[in-house]
Coordinates of C-alpha atoms in Angstrom, one line a residue:
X53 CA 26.7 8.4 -29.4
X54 CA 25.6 4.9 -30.5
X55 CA 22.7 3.2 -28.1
X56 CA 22.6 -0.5 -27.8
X57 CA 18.8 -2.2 -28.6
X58 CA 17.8 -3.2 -25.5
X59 CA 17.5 0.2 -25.0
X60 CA 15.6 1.0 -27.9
X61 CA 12.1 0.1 -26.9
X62 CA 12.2 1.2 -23.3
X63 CA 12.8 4.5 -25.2
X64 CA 10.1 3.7 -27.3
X65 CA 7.7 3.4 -24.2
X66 CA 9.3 6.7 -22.6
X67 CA 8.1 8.8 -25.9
X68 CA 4.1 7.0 -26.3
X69 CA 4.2 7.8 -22.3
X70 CA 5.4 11.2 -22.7
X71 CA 3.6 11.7 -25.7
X72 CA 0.2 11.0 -24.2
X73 CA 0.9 13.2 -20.9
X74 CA 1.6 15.8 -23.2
X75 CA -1.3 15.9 -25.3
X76 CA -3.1 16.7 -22.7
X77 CA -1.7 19.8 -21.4
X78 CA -0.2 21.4 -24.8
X79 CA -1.6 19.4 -27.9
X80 CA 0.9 20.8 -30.2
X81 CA 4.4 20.2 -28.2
X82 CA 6.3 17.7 -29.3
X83 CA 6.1 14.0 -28.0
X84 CA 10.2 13.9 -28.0
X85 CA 12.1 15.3 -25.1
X86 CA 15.6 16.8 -26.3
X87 CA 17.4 15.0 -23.8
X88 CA 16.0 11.4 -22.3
X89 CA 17.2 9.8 -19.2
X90 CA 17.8 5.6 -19.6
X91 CA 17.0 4.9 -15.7
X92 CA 18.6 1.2 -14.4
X93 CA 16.3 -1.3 -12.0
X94 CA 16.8 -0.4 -8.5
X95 CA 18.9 -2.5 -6.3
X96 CA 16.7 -5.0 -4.2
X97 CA 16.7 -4.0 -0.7
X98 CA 18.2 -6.0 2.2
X99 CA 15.4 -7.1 4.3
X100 CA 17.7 -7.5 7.2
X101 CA 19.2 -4.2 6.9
X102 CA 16.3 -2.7 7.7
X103 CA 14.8 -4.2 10.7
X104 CA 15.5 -1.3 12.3
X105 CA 15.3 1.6 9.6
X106 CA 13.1 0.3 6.8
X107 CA 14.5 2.2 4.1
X108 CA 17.5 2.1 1.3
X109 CA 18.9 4.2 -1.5
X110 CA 18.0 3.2 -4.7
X111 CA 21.2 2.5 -7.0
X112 CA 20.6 3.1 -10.9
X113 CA 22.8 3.5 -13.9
X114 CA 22.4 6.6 -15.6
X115 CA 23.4 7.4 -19.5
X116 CA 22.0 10.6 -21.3
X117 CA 21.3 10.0 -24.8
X118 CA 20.5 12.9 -27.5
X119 CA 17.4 12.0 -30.5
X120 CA 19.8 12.3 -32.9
X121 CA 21.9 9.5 -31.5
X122 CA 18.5 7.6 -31.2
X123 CA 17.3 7.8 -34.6
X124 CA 20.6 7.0 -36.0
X125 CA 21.0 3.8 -33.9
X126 CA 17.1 2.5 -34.5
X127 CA 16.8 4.0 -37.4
X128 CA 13.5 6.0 -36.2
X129 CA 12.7 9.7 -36.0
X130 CA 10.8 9.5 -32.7
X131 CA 9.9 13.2 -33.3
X132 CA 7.6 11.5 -35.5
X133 CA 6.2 8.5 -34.4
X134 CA 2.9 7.9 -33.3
X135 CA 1.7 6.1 -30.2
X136 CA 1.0 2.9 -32.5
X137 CA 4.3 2.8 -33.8
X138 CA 6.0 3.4 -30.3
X139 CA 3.9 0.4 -29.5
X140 CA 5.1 -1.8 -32.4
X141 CA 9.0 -0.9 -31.3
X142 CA 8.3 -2.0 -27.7
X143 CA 6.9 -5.2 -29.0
X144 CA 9.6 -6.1 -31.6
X145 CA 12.4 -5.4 -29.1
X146 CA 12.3 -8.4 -27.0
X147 CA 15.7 -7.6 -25.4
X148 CA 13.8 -4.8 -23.4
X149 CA 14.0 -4.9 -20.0
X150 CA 10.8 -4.3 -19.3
X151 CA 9.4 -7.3 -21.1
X152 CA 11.7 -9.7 -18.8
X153 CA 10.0 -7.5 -15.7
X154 CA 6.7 -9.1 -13.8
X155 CA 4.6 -6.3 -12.5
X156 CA 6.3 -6.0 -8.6
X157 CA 4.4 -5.7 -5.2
X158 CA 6.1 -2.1 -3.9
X159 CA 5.7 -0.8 -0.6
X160 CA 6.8 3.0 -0.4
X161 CA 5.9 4.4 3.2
X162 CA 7.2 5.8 6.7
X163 CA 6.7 4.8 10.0
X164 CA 7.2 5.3 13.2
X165 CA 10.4 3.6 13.1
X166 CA 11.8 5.8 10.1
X167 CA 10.1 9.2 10.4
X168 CA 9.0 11.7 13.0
X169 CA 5.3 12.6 14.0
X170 CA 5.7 16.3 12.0
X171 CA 6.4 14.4 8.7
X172 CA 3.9 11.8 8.9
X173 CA 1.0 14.1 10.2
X174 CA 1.7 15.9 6.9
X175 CA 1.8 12.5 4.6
X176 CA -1.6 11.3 6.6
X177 CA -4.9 10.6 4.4
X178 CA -8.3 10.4 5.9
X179 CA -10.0 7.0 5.7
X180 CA -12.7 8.9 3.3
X181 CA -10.0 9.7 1.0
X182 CA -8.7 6.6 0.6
X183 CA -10.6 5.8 -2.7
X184 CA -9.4 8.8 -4.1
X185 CA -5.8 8.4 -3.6
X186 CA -5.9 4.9 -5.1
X187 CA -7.7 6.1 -8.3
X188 CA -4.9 8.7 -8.3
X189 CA -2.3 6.5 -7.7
X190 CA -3.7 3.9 -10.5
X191 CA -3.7 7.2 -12.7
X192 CA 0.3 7.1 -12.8
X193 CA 1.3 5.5 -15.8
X194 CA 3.3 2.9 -14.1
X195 CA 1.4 1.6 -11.2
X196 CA -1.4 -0.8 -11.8
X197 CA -3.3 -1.5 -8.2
X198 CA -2.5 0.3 -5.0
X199 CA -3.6 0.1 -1.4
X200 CA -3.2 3.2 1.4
X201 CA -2.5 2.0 5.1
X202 CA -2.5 5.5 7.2
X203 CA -2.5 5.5 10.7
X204 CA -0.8 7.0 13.7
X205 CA 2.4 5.4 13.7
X206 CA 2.8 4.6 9.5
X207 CA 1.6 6.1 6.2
X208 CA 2.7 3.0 3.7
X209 CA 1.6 2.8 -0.1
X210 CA 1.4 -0.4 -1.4
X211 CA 0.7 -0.9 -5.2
X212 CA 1.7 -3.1 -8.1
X213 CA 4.2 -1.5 -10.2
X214 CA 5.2 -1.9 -13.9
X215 CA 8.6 -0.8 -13.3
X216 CA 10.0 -1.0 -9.6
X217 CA 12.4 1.9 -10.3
X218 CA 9.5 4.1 -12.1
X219 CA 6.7 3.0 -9.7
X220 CA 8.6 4.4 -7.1
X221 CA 9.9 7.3 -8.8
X222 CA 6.1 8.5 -9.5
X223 CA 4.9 7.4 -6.0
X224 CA 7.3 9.7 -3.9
X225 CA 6.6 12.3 -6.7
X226 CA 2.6 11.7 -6.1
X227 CA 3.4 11.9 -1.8
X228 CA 5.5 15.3 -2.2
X229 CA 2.9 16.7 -4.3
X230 CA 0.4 15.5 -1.6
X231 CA 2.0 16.7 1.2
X232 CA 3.9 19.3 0.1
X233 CA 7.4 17.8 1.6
X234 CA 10.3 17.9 -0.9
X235 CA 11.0 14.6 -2.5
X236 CA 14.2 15.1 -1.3
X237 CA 13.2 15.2 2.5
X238 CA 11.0 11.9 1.7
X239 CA 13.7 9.9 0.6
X240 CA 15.5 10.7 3.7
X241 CA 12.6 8.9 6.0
X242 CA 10.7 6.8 3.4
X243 CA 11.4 3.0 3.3
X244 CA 11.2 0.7 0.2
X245 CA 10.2 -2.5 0.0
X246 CA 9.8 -5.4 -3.0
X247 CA 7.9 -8.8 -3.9
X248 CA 8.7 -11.2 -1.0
X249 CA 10.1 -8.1 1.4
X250 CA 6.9 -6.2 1.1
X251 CA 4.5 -9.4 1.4
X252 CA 6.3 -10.1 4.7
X253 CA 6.2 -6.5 5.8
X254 CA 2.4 -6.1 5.7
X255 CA 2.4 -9.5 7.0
X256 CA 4.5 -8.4 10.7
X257 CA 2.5 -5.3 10.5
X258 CA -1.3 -7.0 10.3
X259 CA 0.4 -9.5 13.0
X260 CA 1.6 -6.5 15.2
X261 CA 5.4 -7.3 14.9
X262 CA 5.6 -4.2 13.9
X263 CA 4.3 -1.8 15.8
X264 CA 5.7 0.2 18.8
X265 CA 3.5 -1.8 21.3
X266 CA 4.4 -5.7 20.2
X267 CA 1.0 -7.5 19.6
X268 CA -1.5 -4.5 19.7
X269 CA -4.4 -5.5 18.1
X270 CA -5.8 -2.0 16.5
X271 CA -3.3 -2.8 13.4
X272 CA -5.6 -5.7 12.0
X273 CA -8.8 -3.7 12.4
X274 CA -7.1 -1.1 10.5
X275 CA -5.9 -3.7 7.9
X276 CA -9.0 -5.2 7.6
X277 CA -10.6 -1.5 7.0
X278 CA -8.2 -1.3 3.9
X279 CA -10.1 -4.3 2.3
X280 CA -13.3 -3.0 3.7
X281 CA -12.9 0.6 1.9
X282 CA -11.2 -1.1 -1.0
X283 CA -13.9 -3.1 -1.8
X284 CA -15.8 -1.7 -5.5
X285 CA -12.4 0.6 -5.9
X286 CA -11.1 0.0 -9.9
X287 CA -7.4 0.3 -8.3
X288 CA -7.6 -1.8 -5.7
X289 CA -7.1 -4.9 -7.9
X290 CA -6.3 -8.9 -7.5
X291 CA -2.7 -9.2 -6.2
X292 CA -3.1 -5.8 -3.6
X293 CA -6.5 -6.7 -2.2
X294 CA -5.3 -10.7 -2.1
X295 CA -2.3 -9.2 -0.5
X296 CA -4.8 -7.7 2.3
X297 CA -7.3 -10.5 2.7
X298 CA -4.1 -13.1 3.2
X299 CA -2.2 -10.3 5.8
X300 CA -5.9 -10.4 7.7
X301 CA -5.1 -14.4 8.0
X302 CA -1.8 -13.8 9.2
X303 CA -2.8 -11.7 12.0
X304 CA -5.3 -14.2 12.9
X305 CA -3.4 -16.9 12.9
X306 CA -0.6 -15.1 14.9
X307 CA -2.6 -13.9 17.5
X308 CA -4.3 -17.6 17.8
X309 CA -1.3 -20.0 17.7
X310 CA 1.4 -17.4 19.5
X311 CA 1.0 -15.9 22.8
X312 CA 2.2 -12.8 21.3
X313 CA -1.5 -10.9 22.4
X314 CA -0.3 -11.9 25.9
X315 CA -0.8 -8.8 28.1
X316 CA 0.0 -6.8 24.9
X317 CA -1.2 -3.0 25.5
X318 CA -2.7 -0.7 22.9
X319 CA -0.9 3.0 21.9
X320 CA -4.0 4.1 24.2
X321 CA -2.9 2.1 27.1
X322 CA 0.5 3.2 26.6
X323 CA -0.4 6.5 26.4
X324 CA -2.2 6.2 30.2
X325 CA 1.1 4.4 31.1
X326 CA 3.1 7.5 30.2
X327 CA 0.7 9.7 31.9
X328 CA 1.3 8.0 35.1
X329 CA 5.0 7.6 34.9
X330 CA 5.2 11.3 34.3
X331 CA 2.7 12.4 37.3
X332 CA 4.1 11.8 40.9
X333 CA 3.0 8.6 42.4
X334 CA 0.9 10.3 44.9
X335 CA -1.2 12.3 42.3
X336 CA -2.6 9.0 40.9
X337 CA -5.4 9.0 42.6
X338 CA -6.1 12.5 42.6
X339 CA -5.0 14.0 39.4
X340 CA -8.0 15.0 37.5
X341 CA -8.2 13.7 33.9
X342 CA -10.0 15.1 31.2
X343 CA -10.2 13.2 27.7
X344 CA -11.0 14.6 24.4
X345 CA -12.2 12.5 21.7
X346 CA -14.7 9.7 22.1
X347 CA -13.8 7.6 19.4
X348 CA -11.8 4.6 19.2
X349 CA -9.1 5.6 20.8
X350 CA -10.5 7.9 23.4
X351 CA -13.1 5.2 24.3
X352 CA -9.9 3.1 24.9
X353 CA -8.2 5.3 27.2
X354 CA -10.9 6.1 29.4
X355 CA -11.2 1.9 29.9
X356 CA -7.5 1.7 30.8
X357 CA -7.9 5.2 33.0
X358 CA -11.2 3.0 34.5
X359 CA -8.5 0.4 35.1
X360 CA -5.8 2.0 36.7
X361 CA -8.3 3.2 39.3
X362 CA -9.5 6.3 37.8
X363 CA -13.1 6.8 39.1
X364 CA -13.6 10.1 37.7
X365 CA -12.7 11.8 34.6
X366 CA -14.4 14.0 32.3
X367 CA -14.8 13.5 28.7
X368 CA -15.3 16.5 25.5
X369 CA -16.4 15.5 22.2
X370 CA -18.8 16.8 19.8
X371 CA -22.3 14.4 20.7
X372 CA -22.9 12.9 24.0
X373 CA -23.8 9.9 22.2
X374 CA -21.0 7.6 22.3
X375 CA -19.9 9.1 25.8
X376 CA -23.2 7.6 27.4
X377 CA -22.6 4.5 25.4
X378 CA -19.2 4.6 27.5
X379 CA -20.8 5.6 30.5
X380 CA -23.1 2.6 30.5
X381 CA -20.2 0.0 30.1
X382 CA -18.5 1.6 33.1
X383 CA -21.3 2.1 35.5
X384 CA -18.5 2.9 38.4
X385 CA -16.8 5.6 37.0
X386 CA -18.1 8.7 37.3
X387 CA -17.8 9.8 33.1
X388 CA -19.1 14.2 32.8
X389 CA -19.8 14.5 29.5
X390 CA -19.0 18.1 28.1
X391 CA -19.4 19.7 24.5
X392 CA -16.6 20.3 22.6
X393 CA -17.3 24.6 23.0
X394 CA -16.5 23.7 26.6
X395 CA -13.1 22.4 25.7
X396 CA -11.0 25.5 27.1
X397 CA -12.9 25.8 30.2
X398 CA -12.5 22.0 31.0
X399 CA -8.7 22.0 29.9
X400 CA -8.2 24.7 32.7
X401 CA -9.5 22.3 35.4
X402 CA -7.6 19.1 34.5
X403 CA -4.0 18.5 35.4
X404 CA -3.5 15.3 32.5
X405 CA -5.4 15.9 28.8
X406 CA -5.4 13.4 26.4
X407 CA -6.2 14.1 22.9
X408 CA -7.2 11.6 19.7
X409 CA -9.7 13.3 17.5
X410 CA -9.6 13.6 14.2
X411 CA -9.3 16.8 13.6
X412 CA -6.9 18.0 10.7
X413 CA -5.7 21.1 12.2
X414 CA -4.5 21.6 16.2
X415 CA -7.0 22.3 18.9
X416 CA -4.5 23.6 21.2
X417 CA -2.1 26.4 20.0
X418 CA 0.2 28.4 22.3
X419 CA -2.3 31.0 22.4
X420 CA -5.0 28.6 23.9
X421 CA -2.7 27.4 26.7
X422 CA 0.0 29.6 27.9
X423 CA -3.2 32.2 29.8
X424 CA -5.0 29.0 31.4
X425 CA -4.5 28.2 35.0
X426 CA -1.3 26.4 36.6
X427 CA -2.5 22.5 36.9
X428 CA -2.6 21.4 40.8
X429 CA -0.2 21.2 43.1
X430 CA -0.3 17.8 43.8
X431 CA 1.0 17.2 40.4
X432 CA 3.6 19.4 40.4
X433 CA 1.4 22.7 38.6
X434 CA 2.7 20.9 35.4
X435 CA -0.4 20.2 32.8
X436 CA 0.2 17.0 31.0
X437 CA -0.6 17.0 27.2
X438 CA -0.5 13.7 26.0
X439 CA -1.5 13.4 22.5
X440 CA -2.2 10.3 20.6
X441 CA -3.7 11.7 17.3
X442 CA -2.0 11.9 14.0
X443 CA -2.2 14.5 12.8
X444 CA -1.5 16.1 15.9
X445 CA -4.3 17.9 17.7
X446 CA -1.6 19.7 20.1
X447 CA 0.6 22.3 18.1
X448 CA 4.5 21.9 19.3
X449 CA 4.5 25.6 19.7
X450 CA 2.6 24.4 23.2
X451 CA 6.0 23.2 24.4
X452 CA 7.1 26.6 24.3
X453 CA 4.6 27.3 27.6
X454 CA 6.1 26.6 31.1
X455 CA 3.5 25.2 32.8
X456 CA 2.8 22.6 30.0
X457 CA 4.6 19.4 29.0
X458 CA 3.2 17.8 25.4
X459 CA 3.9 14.4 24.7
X460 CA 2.6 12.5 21.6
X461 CA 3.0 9.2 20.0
X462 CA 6.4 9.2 19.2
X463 CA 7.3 9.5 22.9
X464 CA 5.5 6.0 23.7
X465 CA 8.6 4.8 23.0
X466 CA 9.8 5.0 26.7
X467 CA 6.8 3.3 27.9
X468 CA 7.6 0.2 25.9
X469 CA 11.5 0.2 26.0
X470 CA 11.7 -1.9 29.2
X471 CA 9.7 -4.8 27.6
X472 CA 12.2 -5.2 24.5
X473 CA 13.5 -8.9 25.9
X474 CA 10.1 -10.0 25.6
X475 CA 8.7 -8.5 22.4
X476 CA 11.9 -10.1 20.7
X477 CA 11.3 -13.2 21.7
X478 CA 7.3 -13.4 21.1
X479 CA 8.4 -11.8 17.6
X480 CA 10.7 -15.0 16.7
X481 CA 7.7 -17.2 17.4
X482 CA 5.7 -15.4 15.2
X483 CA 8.2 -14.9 12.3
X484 CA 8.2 -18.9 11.7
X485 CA 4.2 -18.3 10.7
X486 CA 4.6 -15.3 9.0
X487 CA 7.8 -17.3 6.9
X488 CA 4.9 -19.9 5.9
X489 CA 2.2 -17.4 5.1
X490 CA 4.6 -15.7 2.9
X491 CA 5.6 -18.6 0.8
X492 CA 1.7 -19.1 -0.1
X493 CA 1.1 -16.0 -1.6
X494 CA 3.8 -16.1 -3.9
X495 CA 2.8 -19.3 -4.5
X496 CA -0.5 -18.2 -5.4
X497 CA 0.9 -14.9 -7.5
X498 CA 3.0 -17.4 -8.9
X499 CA -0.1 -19.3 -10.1
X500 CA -1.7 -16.1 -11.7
X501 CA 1.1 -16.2 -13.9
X502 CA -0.4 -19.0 -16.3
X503 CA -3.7 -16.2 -16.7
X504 CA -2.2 -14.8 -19.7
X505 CA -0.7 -17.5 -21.1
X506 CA -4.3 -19.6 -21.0
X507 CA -5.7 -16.3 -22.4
X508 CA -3.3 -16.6 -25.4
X509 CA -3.3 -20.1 -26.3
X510 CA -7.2 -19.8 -26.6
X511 CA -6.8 -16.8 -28.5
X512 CA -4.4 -18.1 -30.8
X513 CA -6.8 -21.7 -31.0
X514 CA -9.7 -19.2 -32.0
X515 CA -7.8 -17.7 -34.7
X516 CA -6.7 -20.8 -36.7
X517 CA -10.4 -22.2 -35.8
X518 CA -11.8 -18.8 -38.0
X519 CA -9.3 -19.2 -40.5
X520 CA -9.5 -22.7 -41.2
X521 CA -13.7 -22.4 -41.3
X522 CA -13.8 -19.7 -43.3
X523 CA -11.7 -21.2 -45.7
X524 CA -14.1 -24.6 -45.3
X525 CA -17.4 -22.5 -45.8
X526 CA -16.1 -20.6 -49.3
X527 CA -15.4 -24.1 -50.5
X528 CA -19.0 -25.2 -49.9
X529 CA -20.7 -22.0 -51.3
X530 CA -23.3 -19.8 -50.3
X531 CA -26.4 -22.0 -50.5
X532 CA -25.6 -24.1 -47.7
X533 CA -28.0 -24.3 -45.1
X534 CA -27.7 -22.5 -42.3
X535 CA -28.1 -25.4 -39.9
X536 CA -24.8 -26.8 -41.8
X537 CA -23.1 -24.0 -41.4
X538 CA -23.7 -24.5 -37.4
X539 CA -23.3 -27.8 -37.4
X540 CA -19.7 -27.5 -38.7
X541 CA -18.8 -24.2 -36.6
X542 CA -19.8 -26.3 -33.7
X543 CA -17.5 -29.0 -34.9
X544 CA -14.7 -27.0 -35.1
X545 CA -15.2 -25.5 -32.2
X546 CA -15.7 -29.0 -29.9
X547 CA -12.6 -30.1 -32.1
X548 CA -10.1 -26.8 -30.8
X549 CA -12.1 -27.3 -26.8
X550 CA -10.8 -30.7 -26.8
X551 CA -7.3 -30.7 -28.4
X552 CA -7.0 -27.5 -25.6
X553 CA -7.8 -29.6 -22.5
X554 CA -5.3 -31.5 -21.7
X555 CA -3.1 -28.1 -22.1
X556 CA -5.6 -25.8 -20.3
X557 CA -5.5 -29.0 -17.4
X558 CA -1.4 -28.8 -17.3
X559 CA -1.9 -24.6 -16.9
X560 CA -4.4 -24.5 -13.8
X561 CA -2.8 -24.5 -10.5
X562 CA -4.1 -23.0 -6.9
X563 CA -0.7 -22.4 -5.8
X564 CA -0.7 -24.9 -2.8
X565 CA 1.6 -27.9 -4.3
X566 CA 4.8 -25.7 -4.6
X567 CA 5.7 -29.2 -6.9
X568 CA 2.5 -29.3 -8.8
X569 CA 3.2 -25.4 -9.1
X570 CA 6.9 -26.5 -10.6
X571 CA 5.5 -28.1 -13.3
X572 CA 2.5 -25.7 -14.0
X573 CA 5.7 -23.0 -14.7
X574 CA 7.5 -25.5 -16.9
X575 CA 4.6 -26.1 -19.0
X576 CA 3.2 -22.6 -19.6
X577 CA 7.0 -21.8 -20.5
X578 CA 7.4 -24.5 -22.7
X579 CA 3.7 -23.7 -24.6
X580 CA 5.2 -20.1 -25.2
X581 CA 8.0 -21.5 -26.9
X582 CA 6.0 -23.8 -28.9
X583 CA 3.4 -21.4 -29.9
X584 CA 5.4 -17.7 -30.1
X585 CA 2.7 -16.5 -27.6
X586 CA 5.0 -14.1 -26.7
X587 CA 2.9 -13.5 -23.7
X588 CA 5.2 -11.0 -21.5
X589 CA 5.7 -8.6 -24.6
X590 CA 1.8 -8.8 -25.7
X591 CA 0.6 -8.4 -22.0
X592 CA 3.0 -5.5 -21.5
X593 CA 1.9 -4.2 -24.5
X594 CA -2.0 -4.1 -23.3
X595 CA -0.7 -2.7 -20.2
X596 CA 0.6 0.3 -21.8
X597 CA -2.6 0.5 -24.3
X598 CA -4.8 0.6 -21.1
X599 CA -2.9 3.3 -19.8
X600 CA -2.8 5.2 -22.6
X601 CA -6.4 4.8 -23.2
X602 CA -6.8 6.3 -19.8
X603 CA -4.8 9.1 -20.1
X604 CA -6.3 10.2 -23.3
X605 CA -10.3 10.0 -21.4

């Protein structure tokens, strides 16, 4: 079977992958696979498809090709080439697709919107293993910079891929392997995301467009804990951390010029709200409330408990620390402060818990709850589990236990349902910032664009300057002083600086003129074609040497 050429160097990048993956494990196998798999570009997802279910099938072309067929229609053994020569074919192929490709901002990821609380509990990652996953994730030999946004309601991946279809491929792979969820139940729930769609995404997340209460502002402190944690992490690069710092601005800006804040509630406050919509009206006074976890989130239910007239409760965590911190903000609630050993006992004597720690494995289990106490009367002798954390610190086998109901974030749904009028229209007054935002990133990625080109034309000035001196100085001989010989490097040198500016002027551009931005394009294509820079093949190329350089460490 005869294989065109522009397949021929994506092959040739497949075997100096595969042949550096495999050195490592087995030094002697072979770096050729006996059958190879020629994977098409995914489709480019709909945005407004997936409003309301964020995800899409990806569409490839598939042909299966055998070596022999390969060495007969390049005319080389790819049994035996090395990792330089596998280079060499990617760069001489410039029909490849991959040269055409710019690296593309990807978001993989699930959310509350696509995938239920059991799947996401299991794809969550700890703030304190964020670094880790990104250096793992940067690890994959198609992804360049990558960014984890985990919290209750999403798990998303954002990274900068050198192949949308591969990036992606690699990613899910790297989140089943993870979480130990089949790729196959991942691709079910996931949602994918590209370039403009995935800039907008984060954007309507940081700005709360996106999350089950409209306007919440916990998103943006999470966003802005990305960058935070980011900061000094190898993998979390230019375009992904830019991506951040400009989603931060966007949430700012939303919340100042829209009114979309306006009497917005928290998943804390929601969760309260669902407490009391579930008790019966004349329990609300009485019921007696008992809160586990004293962090963030438990520190914002007891203020919304405090609000809806709760004036006593008590509250478990580990320290009494932050509890009496609490208790001195709300002087007129009564706030007991119990260790967590205590949990059990206190559980028995409240009629509504509320859970958000951030503990990785449950704190109640059937076992726990099905030999405690009936709650009171006055609420129905129903106990209330209402659980906010992710992952979830109430096992579902509690459901299972008559006198227990469990609810957890997924169920927060019905508490904001009956506001859905009003989040739509807040949302269309925020879209129309998020729509300018959006533009100036690109803008600026756009910009970064002329980086490699400036890089080359410099490079390829420098190497006619050295050629042309050295030539110069073997004509004058070997006895000429050395403050000659400086004089005239630094001639040539002032020489190649000044015939460059002008160029170098035409190349620089911030991004904010989308017309001086125009032009900048035009001209850094038109000094590739002038000079052969070749600057997508040669910048690929040192893509794929880093990685391999990295793979063989």
């Amino acid at each position: 079977m005869a294989v065109s050429s522009g397949y021929t160097a994506t092959f040739a990048m497949e075997v100096l992958l595969h042949s550096t993956s495999s050195s490592r494990s087995t030094p002697s196998s072979s770096a050729s696979p006996s059958l190879v798999r020629l994977l098409g570009g995914p489709a480019r997802n709909n945005r407004h498809a997936l409003i309301h279910r964020r995800r899409a099938p990806l569409l490839s072309a598939r042909c299966e090709v055998t070596p022999d067929s390969l060495t007969t229609a390049s005319g080389i053994d790819y049994d035996k080439s090395s990792s330089v020569s596998a280079l060499e074919q990617l760069k001489i192929s410039a029909a490849d697709r991959y040269t055409k490709e710019r690296s593309s901002i990807v978001v993989i990821g699930l959310s509350v919107h696509t995938a239920p609380v059991e799947m996401r509990e299991k794809l969550a990652i700890p703030e304190a293993e964020w670094p880790r996953a990104i250096e793992e994730l940067c690890n994959l030999n198609h992804i360049e910079e990558a960014a984890v946004l985990s919290t209750c309601n999403r798990m998303e991946i954002y990274v900068v891929a050198l192949s949308q279809h591969r990036g992606v491929k690699e990613v899910t792979e790297w989140m089943s392997k993870t979480s130990g969820i089949p790729v196959s139940e991942l691709c079910q729930h996931r949602f994918l995301l590209y370039n403009n769609d995935a800039t907008q995404h984060l954007f309507e997340v940081s700005a709360g467009l996106d999350s089950l209460v409209l306007g919440e502002g916990q998103i943006l402190a999470q966003v802005k804990q990305v960058v935070k944690v980011g900061q000094g992490v190898v993998g979390f690069g230019r375009n992904i951390s830019g991506l951040f710092k400009h989603a931060i601005t966007v949430g700012k800006r939303v919340r100042t010029e829209t009114n979309i804040a306006a009497g917005a509630v928290s998943v804390s406050s929601a969760a309260v709200e669902l407490a009391l919509m579930k008790l019966p009206e004349s329990s609300h006074a009485t019921a007696r409330m008992l809160v586990i976890g004293a962090g963030k989130m438990g520190k914002l239910v007891i203020k919304h408990l405090a609000a809806k007239g709760c004036t006593a409760m008590v509250v478990v965590n580990r320290t009494e620390e932050r509890v009496a911190a609490i208790r001195e903000e709300l002087k007129d609630v009564e706030i007991i402060y119990k260790p967590l050993t205590e949990m059990l006992s206190c559980t028995a004597e409240a009629d509504v818990v509320f859970t958000s720690t951030a503990s990785e494995s449950p704190l109640f289990l059937k076992e726990h709850v099905q030999n405690l106490p009936p709650a009171s009367a006055d609420v129905g002798g129903l106990r209330l589990f209402i659980d906010i954390s992710v992952p979830r610190n109430v096992g579902s086998c509690v459901t299972d236990v008559e006198s227990a109901r469990v609810y957890n974030v997924d169920d927060l749904k019905e508490v904001v349902a009956a506001n859905k009028e009003d989040r739509l229209r807040k949302a269309m007054e925020a879209q129309a910032i998020i729509a300018e935002e959006s533009k100036q990133f690109e803008a600026w990625r756009d910009s970064l664009e002329t980086v490699p080109t400036i890089k080359k034309l410099r490079a390829y000035a420098e190497r006619i300057r050295l050629a042309e001196l050295e030539k110069c100085m073997s004509k004058m001989g070997d006895d000429m002083p050395k403050k000659t010989r400086r004089a005239i490097d630094d001639l040539s040198r002032g020489i190649v600086n000044k015939l460059l500016h002008g160029p170098m002027q035409h190349l620089r551009c911030d991004g904010s003129d989308s017309r001086t931005l125009s032009e900048t394009l035009e001209n850094m294509n038109a000094l590739n074609r002038m000079f052969s820079l070749e600057t997508e093949i040669s910048v690929l190329e040192q893509k794929i040497r880093a990685k391999v350089e990295q793979t063989q460490k």
